[in-house]
Amino acid sequence: MSDHQLRVSKIRNGTVIDHIAAGQALNVLAILGIDGSEGYGLSIAMNVSSGRLGRKDILKIEDRELSQSEVDVLSLIAPEATINIVRDFEVIEKNRVERPDRVSGLLSCPNHNCITNADEPVETAFEVISDGVRCNYCGTIIHEDIADHLAVE
Ligand SMILES: [Zn+2]
């Protein structure tokens, strides 16, 4: 078994997110709404050497798989990430993330006058552009600090 396989197959069931840009692991956890209080087994490796990226972060989350909308937002802050789904210690599926054309619902618009922040809120929708995301309703652009604009459930 190669070093790589050994590293990603240590958990019994769950998800290993590999090749996260160094320093983004905690933002990825924020996207998934995981703060450690849910009881998921969790391991975080930060600033690990990686041939492809120089330095990277790795997250292992037991008994948790990701929804497509979570993967879509994750791709915005960790575009090189690979998502390994583990069942019975085996990686049964391995996917690169892909930047979606748009994300709905998971981010909130920083513009307080935006219709998505009104008393009867409309679900947010952001178009993904080369250097961030743009609100479909008011045109506000969010650049690097996407994780700061996660909609709170
Ligand atoms: Zn807006």
mmCIF file of C-alpha atoms and ligand atoms in Angstrom:
data_model
loop_
_atom_site.group_PDB
_atom_site.id
_atom_site.type_symbol
_atom_site.label_atom_id
_atom_site.label_comp_id
_atom_site.label_asym_id
_atom_site.label_seq_id
_atom_site.Cartn_x
_atom_site.Cartn_y
_atom_site.Cartn_z
ATOM 1 C CA MET A 1 0.000 0.000 0.000
ATOM 2 C CA SER A 2 1.427 3.371 -0.933
ATOM 3 C CA ASP A 3 1.993 6.146 1.542
ATOM 4 C CA HIS A 4 -0.863 8.100 0.018
ATOM 5 C CA GLN A 5 -3.377 5.272 0.280
ATOM 6 C CA LEU A 6 -2.351 4.681 3.861
ATOM 7 C CA ARG A 7 -2.962 8.298 4.716
ATOM 8 C CA VAL A 8 -6.432 8.587 3.256
ATOM 9 C CA SER A 9 -7.790 5.212 4.328
ATOM 10 C CA LYS A 10 -7.251 5.491 8.062
ATOM 11 C CA ILE A 11 -10.867 6.320 8.811
ATOM 12 C CA ARG A 12 -13.498 3.611 8.569
ATOM 13 C CA ASN A 13 -16.329 5.625 7.020
ATOM 14 C CA GLY A 14 -16.478 9.231 6.034
ATOM 15 C CA THR A 15 -14.760 11.778 3.851
ATOM 16 C CA VAL A 16 -11.149 12.755 3.369
ATOM 17 C CA ILE A 17 -10.660 16.131 1.730
ATOM 18 C CA ASP A 18 -7.142 16.314 0.381
ATOM 19 C CA HIS A 19 -5.175 19.019 -1.468
ATOM 20 C CA ILE A 20 -6.875 21.887 0.342
ATOM 21 C CA ALA A 21 -4.897 25.089 -0.156
ATOM 22 C CA ALA A 22 -2.681 25.595 2.904
ATOM 23 C CA GLY A 23 -4.455 27.553 5.615
ATOM 24 C CA GLN A 24 -7.990 26.896 4.316
ATOM 25 C CA ALA A 25 -8.864 23.764 6.330
ATOM 26 C CA LEU A 26 -10.723 25.703 9.024
ATOM 27 C CA ASN A 27 -12.700 27.619 6.396
ATOM 28 C CA VAL A 28 -13.662 24.318 4.796
ATOM 29 C CA LEU A 29 -14.931 23.130 8.183
ATOM 30 C CA ALA A 30 -16.927 26.362 8.472
ATOM 31 C CA ILE A 31 -18.513 25.654 5.077
ATOM 32 C CA LEU A 32 -19.528 22.224 6.280
ATOM 33 C CA GLY A 33 -20.916 23.720 9.482
ATOM 34 C CA ILE A 34 -18.613 21.573 11.608
ATOM 35 C CA ASP A 35 -17.159 23.154 14.741
ATOM 36 C CA GLY A 36 -16.225 20.012 16.638
ATOM 37 C CA SER A 37 -19.345 19.915 18.789
ATOM 38 C CA GLU A 38 -21.255 17.496 16.534
ATOM 39 C CA GLY A 39 -19.323 14.435 17.611
ATOM 40 C CA TYR A 40 -17.815 13.627 14.214
ATOM 41 C CA GLY A 41 -14.336 12.131 14.459
ATOM 42 C CA LEU A 42 -12.215 14.804 12.944
ATOM 43 C CA SER A 43 -8.589 15.160 12.036
ATOM 44 C CA ILE A 44 -6.994 18.206 10.547
ATOM 45 C CA ALA A 45 -3.517 18.302 9.057
ATOM 46 C CA MET A 46 -2.285 21.738 8.118
ATOM 47 C CA ASN A 47 0.750 22.822 6.097
ATOM 48 C CA VAL A 48 1.661 19.296 5.048
ATOM 49 C CA SER A 49 4.290 18.991 2.285
ATOM 50 C CA SER A 50 2.745 18.266 -1.081
ATOM 51 C CA GLY A 51 4.456 17.768 -4.400
ATOM 52 C CA ARG A 52 1.645 19.396 -6.316
ATOM 53 C CA LEU A 53 0.851 22.389 -4.137
ATOM 54 C CA GLY A 54 3.952 22.955 -2.039
ATOM 55 C CA ARG A 55 1.941 23.011 1.160
ATOM 56 C CA LYS A 56 -1.576 21.765 1.692
ATOM 57 C CA ASP A 57 -4.156 20.981 4.344
ATOM 58 C CA ILE A 58 -5.996 17.680 4.753
ATOM 59 C CA LEU A 59 -9.268 17.052 6.573
ATOM 60 C CA LYS A 60 -10.670 13.705 7.617
ATOM 61 C CA ILE A 61 -14.247 13.611 8.795
ATOM 62 C CA GLU A 62 -15.728 10.387 10.050
ATOM 63 C CA ASP A 63 -19.313 9.394 9.287
ATOM 64 C CA ARG A 64 -19.989 12.448 7.171
ATOM 65 C CA GLU A 65 -20.396 12.796 3.412
ATOM 66 C CA LEU A 66 -20.745 16.087 1.562
ATOM 67 C CA SER A 67 -23.707 17.431 -0.350
ATOM 68 C CA GLN A 68 -23.228 18.834 -3.835
ATOM 69 C CA SER A 69 -23.908 22.377 -2.640
ATOM 70 C CA GLU A 70 -21.240 22.019 0.044
ATOM 71 C CA VAL A 71 -18.801 20.769 -2.572
ATOM 72 C CA ASP A 72 -19.689 23.741 -4.801
ATOM 73 C CA VAL A 73 -18.801 26.296 -2.142
ATOM 74 C CA LEU A 74 -15.760 24.314 -1.051
ATOM 75 C CA SER A 75 -14.463 24.531 -4.621
ATOM 76 C CA LEU A 76 -14.392 28.314 -4.367
ATOM 77 C CA ILE A 77 -11.857 28.354 -1.540
ATOM 78 C CA ALA A 78 -10.102 25.047 -2.276
ATOM 79 C CA PRO A 79 -10.152 24.681 -6.072
ATOM 80 C CA GLU A 80 -7.497 21.942 -6.071
ATOM 81 C CA ALA A 81 -9.192 19.788 -3.452
ATOM 82 C CA THR A 82 -9.855 16.104 -3.927
ATOM 83 C CA ILE A 83 -12.713 14.473 -2.083
ATOM 84 C CA ASN A 84 -12.266 10.847 -1.079
ATOM 85 C CA ILE A 85 -15.291 8.969 0.158
ATOM 86 C CA VAL A 86 -14.286 6.153 2.492
ATOM 87 C CA ARG A 87 -16.359 3.138 3.404
ATOM 88 C CA ASP A 88 -14.957 0.271 5.451
ATOM 89 C CA PHE A 89 -11.461 1.764 5.221
ATOM 90 C CA GLU A 90 -11.533 1.731 1.422
ATOM 91 C CA VAL A 91 -11.625 4.805 -0.789
ATOM 92 C CA ILE A 92 -14.675 3.993 -2.873
ATOM 93 C CA GLU A 93 -14.856 7.282 -4.708
ATOM 94 C CA LYS A 94 -12.354 10.024 -5.421
ATOM 95 C CA ASN A 95 -13.411 13.289 -7.014
ATOM 96 C CA ARG A 96 -11.732 16.537 -7.905
ATOM 97 C CA VAL A 97 -13.902 19.504 -7.088
ATOM 98 C CA GLU A 98 -15.176 21.596 -9.972
ATOM 99 C CA ARG A 99 -16.058 25.243 -9.835
ATOM 100 C CA PRO A 100 -19.797 25.527 -10.400
ATOM 101 C CA ASP A 101 -21.386 28.248 -12.543
ATOM 102 C CA ARG A 102 -23.405 29.436 -9.578
ATOM 103 C CA VAL A 103 -24.049 28.723 -5.906
ATOM 104 C CA SER A 104 -27.440 29.107 -4.271
ATOM 105 C CA GLY A 105 -28.422 29.377 -0.654
ATOM 106 C CA LEU A 106 -25.078 28.790 1.032
ATOM 107 C CA LEU A 107 -23.664 32.315 0.967
ATOM 108 C CA SER A 108 -25.174 35.544 2.206
ATOM 109 C CA CYS A 109 -24.832 38.843 0.392
ATOM 110 C CA PRO A 110 -22.736 41.477 2.229
ATOM 111 C CA ASN A 111 -24.941 44.276 0.853
ATOM 112 C CA HIS A 112 -27.497 45.028 3.571
ATOM 113 C CA ASN A 113 -29.824 46.638 1.019
ATOM 114 C CA CYS A 114 -29.836 43.530 -1.160
ATOM 115 C CA ILE A 115 -33.230 41.873 -1.648
ATOM 116 C CA THR A 116 -31.741 38.664 -0.201
ATOM 117 C CA ASN A 117 -31.365 40.482 3.142
ATOM 118 C CA ALA A 118 -34.925 41.829 3.182
ATOM 119 C CA ASP A 119 -37.552 40.906 5.759
ATOM 120 C CA GLU A 120 -38.942 38.302 3.429
ATOM 121 C CA PRO A 121 -35.664 37.012 2.156
ATOM 122 C CA VAL A 122 -35.149 35.535 -1.272
ATOM 123 C CA GLU A 123 -32.726 32.629 -1.453
ATOM 124 C CA THR A 124 -29.302 33.969 -2.384
ATOM 125 C CA ALA A 125 -27.740 33.144 -5.712
ATOM 126 C CA PHE A 126 -24.206 34.002 -6.752
ATOM 127 C CA GLU A 127 -22.622 33.677 -10.153
ATOM 128 C CA VAL A 128 -19.078 32.298 -9.995
ATOM 129 C CA ILE A 129 -16.610 34.595 -11.737
ATOM 130 C CA SER A 130 -12.858 34.265 -12.192
ATOM 131 C CA ASP A 131 -11.887 36.050 -8.971
ATOM 132 C CA GLY A 132 -14.859 35.435 -6.718
ATOM 133 C CA VAL A 133 -18.646 35.334 -6.808
ATOM 134 C CA ARG A 134 -21.180 37.975 -7.823
ATOM 135 C CA CYS A 135 -24.653 38.392 -6.316
ATOM 136 C CA ASN A 136 -27.315 37.744 -8.938
ATOM 137 C CA TYR A 137 -29.591 40.366 -7.393
ATOM 138 C CA CYS A 138 -27.425 43.390 -6.592
ATOM 139 C CA GLY A 139 -24.105 42.644 -8.317
ATOM 140 C CA THR A 140 -22.010 42.790 -5.140
ATOM 141 C CA ILE A 141 -18.794 40.808 -5.606
ATOM 142 C CA ILE A 142 -17.153 38.733 -2.873
ATOM 143 C CA HIS A 143 -13.473 37.999 -3.488
ATOM 144 C CA GLU A 144 -11.176 36.015 -1.195
ATOM 145 C CA ASP A 145 -13.159 36.195 2.006
ATOM 146 C CA ILE A 146 -15.921 33.881 0.771
ATOM 147 C CA ALA A 147 -15.852 31.816 3.961
ATOM 148 C CA ASP A 148 -16.806 34.934 5.936
ATOM 149 C CA HIS A 149 -20.092 35.149 4.041
ATOM 150 C CA LEU A 150 -21.450 31.708 4.706
ATOM 151 C CA ALA A 151 -25.156 31.819 5.370
ATOM 152 C CA VAL A 152 -25.818 30.763 8.934
ATOM 153 C CA GLU A 153 -28.461 28.071 9.155
HETATM 154 ZN ZN ZN B 1 -26.852 41.040 -3.190
#
